[in-house]
Coordinates of C-alpha atoms in Angstrom, one line a residue:
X1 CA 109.2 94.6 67.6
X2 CA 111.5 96.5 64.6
X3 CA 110.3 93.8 61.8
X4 CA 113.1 91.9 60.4
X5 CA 113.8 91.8 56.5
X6 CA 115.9 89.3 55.3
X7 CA 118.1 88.4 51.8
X8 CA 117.9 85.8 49.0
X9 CA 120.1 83.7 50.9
X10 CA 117.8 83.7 54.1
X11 CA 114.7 83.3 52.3
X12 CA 115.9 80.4 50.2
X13 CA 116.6 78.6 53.2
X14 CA 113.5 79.4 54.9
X15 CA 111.0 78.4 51.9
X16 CA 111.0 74.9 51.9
X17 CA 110.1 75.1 55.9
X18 CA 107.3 77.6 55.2
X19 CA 106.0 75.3 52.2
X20 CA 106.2 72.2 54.4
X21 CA 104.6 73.7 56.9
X22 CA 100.7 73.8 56.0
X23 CA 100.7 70.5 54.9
X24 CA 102.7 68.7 57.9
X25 CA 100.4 67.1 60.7
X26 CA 100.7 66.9 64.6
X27 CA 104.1 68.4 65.6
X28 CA 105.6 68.6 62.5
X29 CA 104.6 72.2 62.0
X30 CA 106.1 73.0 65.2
X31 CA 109.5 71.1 64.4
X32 CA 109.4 73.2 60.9
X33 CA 108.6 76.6 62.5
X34 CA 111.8 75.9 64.9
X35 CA 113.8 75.5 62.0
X36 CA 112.6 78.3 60.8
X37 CA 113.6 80.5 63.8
X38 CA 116.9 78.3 64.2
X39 CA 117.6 79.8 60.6
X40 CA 116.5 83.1 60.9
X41 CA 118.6 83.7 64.4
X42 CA 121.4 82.4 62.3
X43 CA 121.2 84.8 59.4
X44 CA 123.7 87.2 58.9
X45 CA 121.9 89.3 56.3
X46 CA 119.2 90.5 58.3
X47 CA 118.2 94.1 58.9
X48 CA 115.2 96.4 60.9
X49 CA 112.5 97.5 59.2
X50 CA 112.3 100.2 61.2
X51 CA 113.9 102.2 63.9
X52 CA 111.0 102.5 65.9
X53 CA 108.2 100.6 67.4
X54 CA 105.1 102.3 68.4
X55 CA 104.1 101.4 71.9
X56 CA 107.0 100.4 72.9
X57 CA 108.0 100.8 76.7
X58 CA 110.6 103.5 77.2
X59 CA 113.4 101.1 78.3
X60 CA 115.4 104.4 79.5
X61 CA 113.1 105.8 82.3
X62 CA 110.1 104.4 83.3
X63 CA 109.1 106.3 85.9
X64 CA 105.2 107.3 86.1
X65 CA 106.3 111.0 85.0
X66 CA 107.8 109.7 81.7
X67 CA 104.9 107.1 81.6
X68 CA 101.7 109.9 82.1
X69 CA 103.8 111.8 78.7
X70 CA 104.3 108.8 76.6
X71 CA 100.4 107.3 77.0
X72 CA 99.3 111.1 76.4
X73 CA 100.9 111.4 73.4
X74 CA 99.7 107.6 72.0
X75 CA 96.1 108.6 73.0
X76 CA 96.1 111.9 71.2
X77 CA 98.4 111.3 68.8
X78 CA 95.9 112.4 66.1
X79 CA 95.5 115.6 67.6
X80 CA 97.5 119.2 67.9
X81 CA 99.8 117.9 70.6
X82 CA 101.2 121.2 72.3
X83 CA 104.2 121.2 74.5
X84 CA 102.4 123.5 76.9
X85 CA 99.8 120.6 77.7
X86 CA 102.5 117.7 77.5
X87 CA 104.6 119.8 80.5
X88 CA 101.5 120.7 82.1
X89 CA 100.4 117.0 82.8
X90 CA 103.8 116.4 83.8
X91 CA 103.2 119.2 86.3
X92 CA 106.5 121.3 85.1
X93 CA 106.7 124.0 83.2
X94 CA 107.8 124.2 79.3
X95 CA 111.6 124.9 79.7
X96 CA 111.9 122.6 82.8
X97 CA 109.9 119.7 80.8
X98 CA 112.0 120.4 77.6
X99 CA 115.2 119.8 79.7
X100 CA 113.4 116.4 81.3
X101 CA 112.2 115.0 78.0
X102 CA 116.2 115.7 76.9
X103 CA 117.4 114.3 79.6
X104 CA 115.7 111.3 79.5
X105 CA 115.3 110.8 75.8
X106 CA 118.4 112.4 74.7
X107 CA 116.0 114.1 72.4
X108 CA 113.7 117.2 72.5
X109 CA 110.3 116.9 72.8
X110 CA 109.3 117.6 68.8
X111 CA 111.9 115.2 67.7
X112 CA 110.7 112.4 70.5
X113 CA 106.9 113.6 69.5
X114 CA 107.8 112.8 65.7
X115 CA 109.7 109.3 66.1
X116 CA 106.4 107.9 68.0
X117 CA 104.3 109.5 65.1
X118 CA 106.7 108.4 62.1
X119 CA 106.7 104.7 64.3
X120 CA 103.2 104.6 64.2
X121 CA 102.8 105.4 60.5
X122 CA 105.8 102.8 59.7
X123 CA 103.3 100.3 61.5
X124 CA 100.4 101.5 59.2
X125 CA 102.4 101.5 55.9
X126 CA 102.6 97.6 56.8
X127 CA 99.9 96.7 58.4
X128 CA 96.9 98.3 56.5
X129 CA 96.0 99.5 53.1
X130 CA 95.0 103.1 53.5
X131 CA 96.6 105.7 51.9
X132 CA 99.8 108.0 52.4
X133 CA 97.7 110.6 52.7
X134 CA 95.4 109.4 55.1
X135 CA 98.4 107.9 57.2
X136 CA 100.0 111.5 57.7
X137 CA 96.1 112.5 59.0
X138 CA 96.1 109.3 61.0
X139 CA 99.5 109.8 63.1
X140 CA 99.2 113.6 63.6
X141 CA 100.7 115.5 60.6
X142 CA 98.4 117.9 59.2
X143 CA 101.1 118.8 56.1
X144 CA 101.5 115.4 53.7
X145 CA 105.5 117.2 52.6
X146 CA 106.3 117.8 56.0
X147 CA 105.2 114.0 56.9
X148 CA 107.3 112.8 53.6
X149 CA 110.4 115.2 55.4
X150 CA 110.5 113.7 58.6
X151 CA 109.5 110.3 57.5
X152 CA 112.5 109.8 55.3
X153 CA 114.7 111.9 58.1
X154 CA 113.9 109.0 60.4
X155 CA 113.2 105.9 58.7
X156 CA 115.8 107.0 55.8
X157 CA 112.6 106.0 53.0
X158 CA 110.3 107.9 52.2
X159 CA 106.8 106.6 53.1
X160 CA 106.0 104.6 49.4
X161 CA 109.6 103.0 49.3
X162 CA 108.9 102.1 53.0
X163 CA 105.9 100.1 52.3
X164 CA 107.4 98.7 49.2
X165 CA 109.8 97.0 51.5
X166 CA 107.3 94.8 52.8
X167 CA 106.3 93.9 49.2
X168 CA 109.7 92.6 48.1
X169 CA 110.2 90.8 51.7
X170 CA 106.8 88.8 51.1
X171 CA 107.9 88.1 47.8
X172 CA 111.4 87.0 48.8
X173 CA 109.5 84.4 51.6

């Protein structure tokens, strides 16, 4: 769900599978792409890709209160999400849902607002080739240097590096 980048070592053993692979007939693909997952759950030099995965479930509370937020904020994540409307659909009001959100999260309702944001745009960095700039519009951020802040606050890259990463992990394959 993070994406997984692996070293040298990893992809070296991993290549010849990969090259056998589109060329082996009736269950030799499958006995290849088994080796290939026996390796990779073996590896010691594998790391995330990112911290975050947009849509995943909230694994801490999944009650329908937490649930109403969390598909609120992936259905309008484009848009001026406002704490007042967020606490309102959760029927509290703004300090009471600010308390909830930390409670549950451990985080406060900006900082859990941007991680689903920055996880969506770490999913668009990899997954299609439009723009920065058109990713921070995409995932909610109307500044492109605030974006680039909280981007590399949370991912630790800043959005070009980020998408680079996948670049030098196909390469390594």
């Amino acid at each position: 769900s993070h994406g997984i980048s692996f070293g040298q070592i990893t992809s070296d053993r991993v290549k010849p599978f990969l090259q056998k692979m589109h060329l082996a007939k009736g269950i030799d693909p499958l006995i290849n792409f088994l080796q290939i997952l026996k390796i990779l759950s073996q590896a010691k030099d594998g790391r995330a890709l990112s911290k975050k995965f947009f849509g995943e479930s909230n694994p801490i509370n999944d009650s329908d209160r937490m649930n109403q937020v969390l598909n609120y904020i992936h259905l309008h994540l484009q848009e001026n999400i406002t704490l007042e409307t967020v606490a309102n659909l959760a029927n509290m009001n703004a300090t009471a849902f600010c308390r909830y959100i930390k409670a549950k999260t451990n985080k406060t309702f900006i900082e859990l607002l941007n991680d689903i944001r920055i996880a969506y745009a770490c999913r668009l960095l990899l997954d299609s080739p439009r723009t920065i700039s058109e990713i921070c519009y995409d995932c909610g951020f109307n500044n492109l240097t605030h974006f680039n802040f909280i981007f590399k606050k949370i991912t630790g890259k800043n959005p070009t590096n980020y998408r680079k990463s996948k670049g030098e992990l196909m390469n390594n394959l």
